[in-house]
Amino acid sequence: MKTLEIFEHINAKSFEDAVAALQKGNAEVVAGGTDLIGTRRFNVLPSNPATLINLKTIPNADYIKEEGGFLKIGALAKLEDIAENDIVKKKYAALAEAAHKTASPHLREMGTIGGNICQLNRCWFFRKDDNYYDCLRKGNTKTCFALTSDNRYHSIFGMEKMCAAVNPSDTAPALVALDASIVTTKRTIKAEEFWAVAIPGSTVLDSDEIVKEIQIPTPASGSKSAFKKLAIRESIDFPIVNCAVLITSSGARICMNAVHNKPRRATDAEALISGKTITEELATQAGEKAVEKAVAMSNNKWKIAATAGIVKETILAAANA
Ligand SMILES: Cc1cc2nc3c(=O)[nH]c(=O)nc-3n(C[C@H](O)[C@H](O)[C@H](O)COP(=O)(O)OP(=O)(O)OC[C@H]3O[C@@H](n4cnc5c(N)ncnc54)[C@H](O)[C@@H]3O)c2cc1C
C-alpha cells in the first residue's frame, strides 16, 4: 500500500536548468505526467527519485513547424496538437494518425511527444503495483516472469536479453518509418537508434539527457504514409501491435512496435515492396516476410499472425492514401 510520498518539485525555466537539476542526481523529468505519475502512484519501481523536474514550464518548447526541409516538433508538443495539425495530417500522415490513435482525448491533451517516446513499458509483471514482481527489467533478479507465465501480449522478437516486455509507444514506429531524428540536450540520435533494451528505462538517453526536439525530413513529393494499430479497445488502449509505413517512388520504410523491447523495422518486407506497384498479394507477402524471424512463446503465437496482418493493412493503407 502506498504511503504519502514527499518529493521536491522544480519548475524548469529552460532545458539547461532541467539538465543542471538532473545532474545533482536522484531526480527525473516530468512532462504531461500521464505515464510517470502512474508509476509513482502505484509504486511500480523499487524507488522513486526525490526530485521531479517539470519541463512544462520551459517556454516555447511545444512548437510544430516546418523549417529548412524538416518538420520540427518541440518535445513538449501535445499529442492532440500533433494529431490535429494540418501540415502533419497532410505530409506526415503516419505520425498524425499515430498521435490520434494514442490513448484517449484527455490523455492526448496532456501527454507530450517527448513523454510518449520515453515512456516505460506496460508489461503486467513490470507494472504490478507495489513493485510486486522483482523482475529482470528492474535489474533485481535473473527472471523475466513473462517467459514462463501469461505472455499473450509480449514480445515476438529478440528476447536476447530475456526481457519479453514490448515498447508500447504509438508514435515511435511512425517516427522510425518517417526517418526522424531525436534532438537531445547532448546530441542528435536517429529515431531507429533511440530505443534500447535498457534497464529499467526504454531509451539510450543518459541519466542527465533530455529530449528537446524531433526532426522529420519532409518526404519527397508523391510519398505516402500510414499508421495502423491493433488494440483490444478502439476508444483507449495500448497497442497489441502497431505499424507505420512510408512509401516513396523508389523505396519503403516499415516499422512495427509492441513486438519487441524497441520498435523494429521490417527491412526484408521493405525490400520486397520497394519500387513495386502494391497489390493485395504483394502486401500479404510483405506481412509474412515481416514476421519470418518472429518466435512465439507459450501464449502469443496468435500475435505473429496478427502482426503480419497489421503490416499488410498498413502497406495497403499507405499505397492507397
Ligand atoms: C490509460 C492510459 C492509456 C494510454 N494509452 C496509450 C496508447 O494507446 N499509446 C501510447 O503510445 N501511450 C499510451 N499511454 C502512455 C502515455 O500516456 C503517453 O505515451 C504519453 O504521451 C506520455 O507523455 P507524457 O508527457 O505524459 O509523459 P510523462 O508521464 O511526463 O513522462 C513519461 C516518461 O518520459 C520521460 N520524459 C518525458 N519527457 C521527456 C523528455 N522531453 N526528455 C526525456 N525524458 C522525458 C519521463 O521522465 C518519464 O519517464 C497511455 C497512458 C494511460 C495512462
PDB file of N, CA and C in Angstrom, residues 130-194:
ATOM      1  N   ASP A 130       3.036  -1.820  -6.269  1.00  0.00           N
ATOM      2  CA  ASP A 130       3.897  -2.057  -5.115  1.00  0.00           C
ATOM      3  C   ASP A 130       5.122  -2.906  -5.449  1.00  0.00           C
ATOM      4  N   ASN A 131       5.644  -2.711  -6.668  1.00  0.00           N
ATOM      5  CA  ASN A 131       6.879  -3.381  -7.066  1.00  0.00           C
ATOM      6  C   ASN A 131       6.797  -4.874  -6.751  1.00  0.00           C
ATOM      7  N   TYR A 132       5.636  -5.462  -7.083  1.00  0.00           N
ATOM      8  CA  TYR A 132       5.329  -6.832  -6.649  1.00  0.00           C
ATOM      9  C   TYR A 132       6.290  -7.856  -7.240  1.00  0.00           C
ATOM     10  N   TYR A 133       6.577  -7.690  -8.539  1.00  0.00           N
ATOM     11  CA  TYR A 133       7.493  -8.641  -9.188  1.00  0.00           C
ATOM     12  C   TYR A 133       8.884  -8.035  -9.296  1.00  0.00           C
ATOM     13  N   ASP A 134       9.817  -8.741  -8.742  1.00  0.00           N
ATOM     14  CA  ASP A 134      11.204  -8.321  -8.708  1.00  0.00           C
ATOM     15  C   ASP A 134      11.821  -8.714 -10.058  1.00  0.00           C
ATOM     16  N   CYS A 135      11.359  -8.088 -11.140  1.00  0.00           N
ATOM     17  CA  CYS A 135      11.653  -8.670 -12.445  1.00  0.00           C
ATOM     18  C   CYS A 135      12.984  -8.224 -13.032  1.00  0.00           C
ATOM     19  N   LEU A 136      13.375  -8.936 -14.080  1.00  0.00           N
ATOM     20  CA  LEU A 136      14.653  -8.705 -14.751  1.00  0.00           C
ATOM     21  C   LEU A 136      14.819  -7.246 -15.169  1.00  0.00           C
ATOM     22  N   ARG A 137      13.757  -6.649 -15.692  1.00  0.00           N
ATOM     23  CA  ARG A 137      13.849  -5.277 -16.199  1.00  0.00           C
ATOM     24  C   ARG A 137      14.105  -4.283 -15.075  1.00  0.00           C
ATOM     25  N   LYS A 138      13.820  -4.676 -13.853  1.00  0.00           N
ATOM     26  CA  LYS A 138      14.138  -3.782 -12.730  1.00  0.00           C
ATOM     27  C   LYS A 138      15.559  -4.022 -12.241  1.00  0.00           C
ATOM     28  N   GLY A 139      16.226  -4.985 -12.885  1.00  0.00           N
ATOM     29  CA  GLY A 139      17.633  -5.220 -12.587  1.00  0.00           C
ATOM     30  C   GLY A 139      17.866  -6.001 -11.309  1.00  0.00           C
ATOM     31  N   ASN A 140      16.819  -6.637 -10.791  1.00  0.00           N
ATOM     32  CA  ASN A 140      16.960  -7.262  -9.471  1.00  0.00           C
ATOM     33  C   ASN A 140      17.194  -8.772  -9.487  1.00  0.00           C
ATOM     34  N   THR A 141      16.568  -9.463 -10.426  1.00  0.00           N
ATOM     35  CA  THR A 141      16.738 -10.916 -10.449  1.00  0.00           C
ATOM     36  C   THR A 141      17.100 -11.323 -11.870  1.00  0.00           C
ATOM     37  N   LYS A 142      17.277 -12.593 -12.082  1.00  0.00           N
ATOM     38  CA  LYS A 142      17.560 -13.052 -13.439  1.00  0.00           C
ATOM     39  C   LYS A 142      16.277 -13.508 -14.132  1.00  0.00           C
ATOM     40  N   THR A 143      15.131 -13.215 -13.530  1.00  0.00           N
ATOM     41  CA  THR A 143      13.890 -13.774 -14.052  1.00  0.00           C
ATOM     42  C   THR A 143      13.027 -12.775 -14.809  1.00  0.00           C
ATOM     43  N   CYS A 144      12.632 -13.173 -16.034  1.00  0.00           N
ATOM     44  CA  CYS A 144      11.545 -12.466 -16.711  1.00  0.00           C
ATOM     45  C   CYS A 144      10.324 -13.358 -16.507  1.00  0.00           C
ATOM     46  N   PHE A 145       9.378 -12.891 -15.717  1.00  0.00           N
ATOM     47  CA  PHE A 145       8.221 -13.730 -15.367  1.00  0.00           C
ATOM     48  C   PHE A 145       7.370 -14.054 -16.592  1.00  0.00           C
ATOM     49  N   ALA A 146       7.411 -13.163 -17.603  1.00  0.00           N
ATOM     50  CA  ALA A 146       6.602 -13.398 -18.799  1.00  0.00           C
ATOM     51  C   ALA A 146       7.067 -14.622 -19.584  1.00  0.00           C
ATOM     52  N   LEU A 147       8.322 -14.991 -19.462  1.00  0.00           N
ATOM     53  CA  LEU A 147       8.820 -16.129 -20.245  1.00  0.00           C
ATOM     54  C   LEU A 147       8.121 -17.429 -19.855  1.00  0.00           C
ATOM     55  N   THR A 148       7.738 -17.539 -18.598  1.00  0.00           N
ATOM     56  CA  THR A 148       7.154 -18.791 -18.122  1.00  0.00           C
ATOM     57  C   THR A 148       5.706 -18.637 -17.648  1.00  0.00           C
ATOM     58  N   SER A 149       5.123 -17.468 -17.936  1.00  0.00           N
ATOM     59  CA  SER A 149       3.774 -17.253 -17.416  1.00  0.00           C
ATOM     60  C   SER A 149       2.892 -16.659 -18.521  1.00  0.00           C
ATOM     61  N   ASP A 150       1.901 -15.843 -18.172  1.00  0.00           N
ATOM     62  CA  ASP A 150       0.983 -15.330 -19.189  1.00  0.00           C
ATOM     63  C   ASP A 150       1.681 -14.272 -20.050  1.00  0.00           C
ATOM     64  N   ASN A 151       2.020 -14.680 -21.265  1.00  0.00           N
ATOM     65  CA  ASN A 151       2.784 -13.783 -22.148  1.00  0.00           C
ATOM     66  C   ASN A 151       2.024 -13.502 -23.439  1.00  0.00           C
ATOM     67  N   ARG A 152       0.685 -13.464 -23.343  1.00  0.00           N
ATOM     68  CA  ARG A 152      -0.112 -13.367 -24.581  1.00  0.00           C
ATOM     69  C   ARG A 152       0.154 -12.081 -25.380  1.00  0.00           C
ATOM     70  N   TYR A 153       0.563 -10.989 -24.686  1.00  0.00           N
ATOM     71  CA  TYR A 153       0.790  -9.723 -25.411  1.00  0.00           C
ATOM     72  C   TYR A 153       2.278  -9.370 -25.502  1.00  0.00           C
ATOM     73  N   HIS A 154       3.131 -10.280 -25.157  1.00  0.00           N
ATOM     74  CA  HIS A 154       4.553  -9.943 -25.038  1.00  0.00           C
ATOM     75  C   HIS A 154       5.306 -10.077 -26.362  1.00  0.00           C
ATOM     76  N   SER A 155       6.610  -9.983 -26.245  1.00  0.00           N
ATOM     77  CA  SER A 155       7.499  -9.885 -27.399  1.00  0.00           C
ATOM     78  C   SER A 155       7.448 -11.121 -28.296  1.00  0.00           C
ATOM     79  N   ILE A 156       7.563 -10.862 -29.604  1.00  0.00           N
ATOM     80  CA  ILE A 156       7.691 -11.987 -30.544  1.00  0.00           C
ATOM     81  C   ILE A 156       9.042 -11.915 -31.274  1.00  0.00           C
ATOM     82  N   PHE A 157       9.870 -10.970 -30.845  1.00  0.00           N
ATOM     83  CA  PHE A 157      11.199 -10.845 -31.454  1.00  0.00           C
ATOM     84  C   PHE A 157      12.256 -10.720 -30.377  1.00  0.00           C
ATOM     85  N   GLY A 158      13.425 -11.239 -30.656  1.00  0.00           N
ATOM     86  CA  GLY A 158      14.671 -10.910 -29.963  1.00  0.00           C
ATOM     87  C   GLY A 158      14.618 -10.850 -28.464  1.00  0.00           C
ATOM     88  N   MET A 159      14.290 -11.965 -27.815  1.00  0.00           N
ATOM     89  CA  MET A 159      14.331 -11.966 -26.360  1.00  0.00           C
ATOM     90  C   MET A 159      15.768 -12.251 -25.909  1.00  0.00           C
ATOM     91  N   GLU A 160      16.755 -11.642 -26.626  1.00  0.00           N
ATOM     92  CA  GLU A 160      18.161 -11.975 -26.340  1.00  0.00           C
ATOM     93  C   GLU A 160      18.578 -11.553 -24.944  1.00  0.00           C
ATOM     94  N   LYS A 161      17.963 -10.469 -24.443  1.00  0.00           N
ATOM     95  CA  LYS A 161      18.273 -10.045 -23.072  1.00  0.00           C
ATOM     96  C   LYS A 161      17.312 -10.706 -22.097  1.00  0.00           C
ATOM     97  N   MET A 162      16.418 -11.548 -22.629  1.00  0.00           N
ATOM     98  CA  MET A 162      15.475 -12.302 -21.822  1.00  0.00           C
ATOM     99  C   MET A 162      14.495 -11.430 -21.049  1.00  0.00           C
ATOM    100  N   CYS A 163      14.166 -10.269 -21.588  1.00  0.00           N
ATOM    101  CA  CYS A 163      13.052  -9.479 -21.074  1.00  0.00           C
ATOM    102  C   CYS A 163      12.047  -9.430 -22.209  1.00  0.00           C
ATOM    103  N   ALA A 164      10.839  -9.888 -21.960  1.00  0.00           N
ATOM    104  CA  ALA A 164       9.856 -10.020 -23.039  1.00  0.00           C
ATOM    105  C   ALA A 164       8.882  -8.844 -23.096  1.00  0.00           C
ATOM    106  N   ALA A 165       9.153  -7.768 -22.342  1.00  0.00           N
ATOM    107  CA  ALA A 165       8.268  -6.595 -22.398  1.00  0.00           C
ATOM    108  C   ALA A 165       8.376  -5.950 -23.770  1.00  0.00           C
ATOM    109  N   VAL A 166       7.292  -5.325 -24.211  1.00  0.00           N
ATOM    110  CA  VAL A 166       7.332  -4.638 -25.509  1.00  0.00           C
ATOM    111  C   VAL A 166       7.297  -3.123 -25.305  1.00  0.00           C
ATOM    112  N   ASN A 167       7.843  -2.405 -26.265  1.00  0.00           N
ATOM    113  CA  ASN A 167       7.737  -0.946 -26.240  1.00  0.00           C
ATOM    114  C   ASN A 167       6.312  -0.568 -26.669  1.00  0.00           C
ATOM    115  N   PRO A 168       5.577   0.187 -25.839  1.00  0.00           N
ATOM    116  CA  PRO A 168       4.160   0.430 -26.135  1.00  0.00           C
ATOM    117  C   PRO A 168       3.867   1.731 -26.886  1.00  0.00           C
ATOM    118  N   SER A 169       4.875   2.433 -27.343  1.00  0.00           N
ATOM    119  CA  SER A 169       4.622   3.759 -27.935  1.00  0.00           C
ATOM    120  C   SER A 169       3.953   3.652 -29.307  1.00  0.00           C
ATOM    121  N   ASP A 170       2.941   4.481 -29.506  1.00  0.00           N
ATOM    122  CA  ASP A 170       2.293   4.537 -30.821  1.00  0.00           C
ATOM    123  C   ASP A 170       3.048   5.457 -31.775  1.00  0.00           C
ATOM    124  N   THR A 171       3.641   6.530 -31.260  1.00  0.00           N
ATOM    125  CA  THR A 171       4.318   7.449 -32.196  1.00  0.00           C
ATOM    126  C   THR A 171       5.681   6.916 -32.629  1.00  0.00           C
ATOM    127  N   ALA A 172       6.289   6.040 -31.819  1.00  0.00           N
ATOM    128  CA  ALA A 172       7.646   5.561 -32.128  1.00  0.00           C
ATOM    129  C   ALA A 172       7.773   4.941 -33.526  1.00  0.00           C
ATOM    130  N   PRO A 173       6.898   4.018 -33.921  1.00  0.00           N
ATOM    131  CA  PRO A 173       7.084   3.429 -35.258  1.00  0.00           C
ATOM    132  C   PRO A 173       6.894   4.444 -36.371  1.00  0.00           C
ATOM    133  N   ALA A 174       6.015   5.425 -36.143  1.00  0.00           N
ATOM    134  CA  ALA A 174       5.816   6.466 -37.161  1.00  0.00           C
ATOM    135  C   ALA A 174       7.096   7.276 -37.320  1.00  0.00           C
ATOM    136  N   LEU A 175       7.752   7.586 -36.197  1.00  0.00           N
ATOM    137  CA  LEU A 175       8.993   8.373 -36.274  1.00  0.00           C
ATOM    138  C   LEU A 175      10.091   7.584 -36.983  1.00  0.00           C
ATOM    139  N   VAL A 176      10.159   6.283 -36.729  1.00  0.00           N
ATOM    140  CA  VAL A 176      11.181   5.466 -37.407  1.00  0.00           C
ATOM    141  C   VAL A 176      10.867   5.372 -38.902  1.00  0.00           C
ATOM    142  N   ALA A 177       9.603   5.102 -39.233  1.00  0.00           N
ATOM    143  CA  ALA A 177       9.240   4.971 -40.656  1.00  0.00           C
ATOM    144  C   ALA A 177       9.502   6.273 -41.406  1.00  0.00           C
ATOM    145  N   LEU A 178       9.267   7.410 -40.729  1.00  0.00           N
ATOM    146  CA  LEU A 178       9.461   8.714 -41.380  1.00  0.00           C
ATOM    147  C   LEU A 178      10.911   9.184 -41.279  1.00  0.00           C
ATOM    148  N   ASP A 179      11.778   8.319 -40.765  1.00  0.00           N
ATOM    149  CA  ASP A 179      13.223   8.580 -40.689  1.00  0.00           C
ATOM    150  C   ASP A 179      13.546   9.822 -39.851  1.00  0.00           C
ATOM    151  N   ALA A 180      12.870   9.960 -38.724  1.00  0.00           N
ATOM    152  CA  ALA A 180      13.058  11.104 -37.836  1.00  0.00           C
ATOM    153  C   ALA A 180      14.380  11.018 -37.083  1.00  0.00           C
ATOM    154  N   SER A 181      14.784  12.167 -36.553  1.00  0.00           N
ATOM    155  CA  SER A 181      15.910  12.224 -35.613  1.00  0.00           C
ATOM    156  C   SER A 181      15.419  12.857 -34.322  1.00  0.00           C
ATOM    157  N   ILE A 182      16.028  12.440 -33.232  1.00  0.00           N
ATOM    158  CA  ILE A 182      15.654  12.966 -31.919  1.00  0.00           C
ATOM    159  C   ILE A 182      16.801  13.871 -31.462  1.00  0.00           C
ATOM    160  N   VAL A 183      16.476  15.146 -31.257  1.00  0.00           N
ATOM    161  CA  VAL A 183      17.499  16.102 -30.809  1.00  0.00           C
ATOM    162  C   VAL A 183      17.406  16.207 -29.288  1.00  0.00           C
ATOM    163  N   THR A 184      18.520  15.940 -28.624  1.00  0.00           N
ATOM    164  CA  THR A 184      18.522  15.984 -27.161  1.00  0.00           C
ATOM    165  C   THR A 184      19.395  17.158 -26.691  1.00  0.00           C
ATOM    166  N   THR A 185      19.521  17.270 -25.397  1.00  0.00           N
ATOM    167  CA  THR A 185      20.375  18.327 -24.848  1.00  0.00           C
ATOM    168  C   THR A 185      21.858  18.021 -25.088  1.00  0.00           C
ATOM    169  N   LYS A 186      22.176  16.818 -25.637  1.00  0.00           N
ATOM    170  CA  LYS A 186      23.575  16.462 -25.879  1.00  0.00           C
ATOM    171  C   LYS A 186      23.916  16.177 -27.326  1.00  0.00           C
ATOM    172  N   ARG A 187      22.937  15.665 -28.111  1.00  0.00           N
ATOM    173  CA  ARG A 187      23.280  15.125 -29.438  1.00  0.00           C
ATOM    174  C   ARG A 187      22.012  14.942 -30.268  1.00  0.00           C
ATOM    175  N   THR A 188      22.221  14.476 -31.499  1.00  0.00           N
ATOM    176  CA  THR A 188      21.089  14.124 -32.357  1.00  0.00           C
ATOM    177  C   THR A 188      21.163  12.624 -32.617  1.00  0.00           C
ATOM    178  N   ILE A 189      20.062  11.927 -32.363  1.00  0.00           N
ATOM    179  CA  ILE A 189      20.044  10.460 -32.465  1.00  0.00           C
ATOM    180  C   ILE A 189      19.011  10.065 -33.529  1.00  0.00           C
ATOM    181  N   LYS A 190      19.399   9.181 -34.450  1.00  0.00           N
ATOM    182  CA  LYS A 190      18.415   8.667 -35.407  1.00  0.00           C
ATOM    183  C   LYS A 190      17.337   7.924 -34.611  1.00  0.00           C
ATOM    184  N   ALA A 191      16.084   8.142 -34.988  1.00  0.00           N
ATOM    185  CA  ALA A 191      14.990   7.505 -34.236  1.00  0.00           C
ATOM    186  C   ALA A 191      15.200   6.000 -34.125  1.00  0.00           C
ATOM    187  N   GLU A 192      15.704   5.422 -35.199  1.00  0.00           N
ATOM    188  CA  GLU A 192      15.923   3.976 -35.218  1.00  0.00           C
ATOM    189  C   GLU A 192      16.857   3.500 -34.100  1.00  0.00           C
ATOM    190  N   GLU A 193      17.738   4.416 -33.648  1.00  0.00           N
ATOM    191  CA  GLU A 193      18.719   4.039 -32.614  1.00  0.00           C
ATOM    192  C   GLU A 193      18.358   4.595 -31.245  1.00  0.00           C
ATOM    193  N   PHE A 194      17.190   5.182 -31.115  1.00  0.00           N
ATOM    194  CA  PHE A 194      16.824   5.889 -29.880  1.00  0.00           C
ATOM    195  C   PHE A 194      16.375   4.940 -28.771  1.00  0.00           C
TER     196      PHE A 194
END
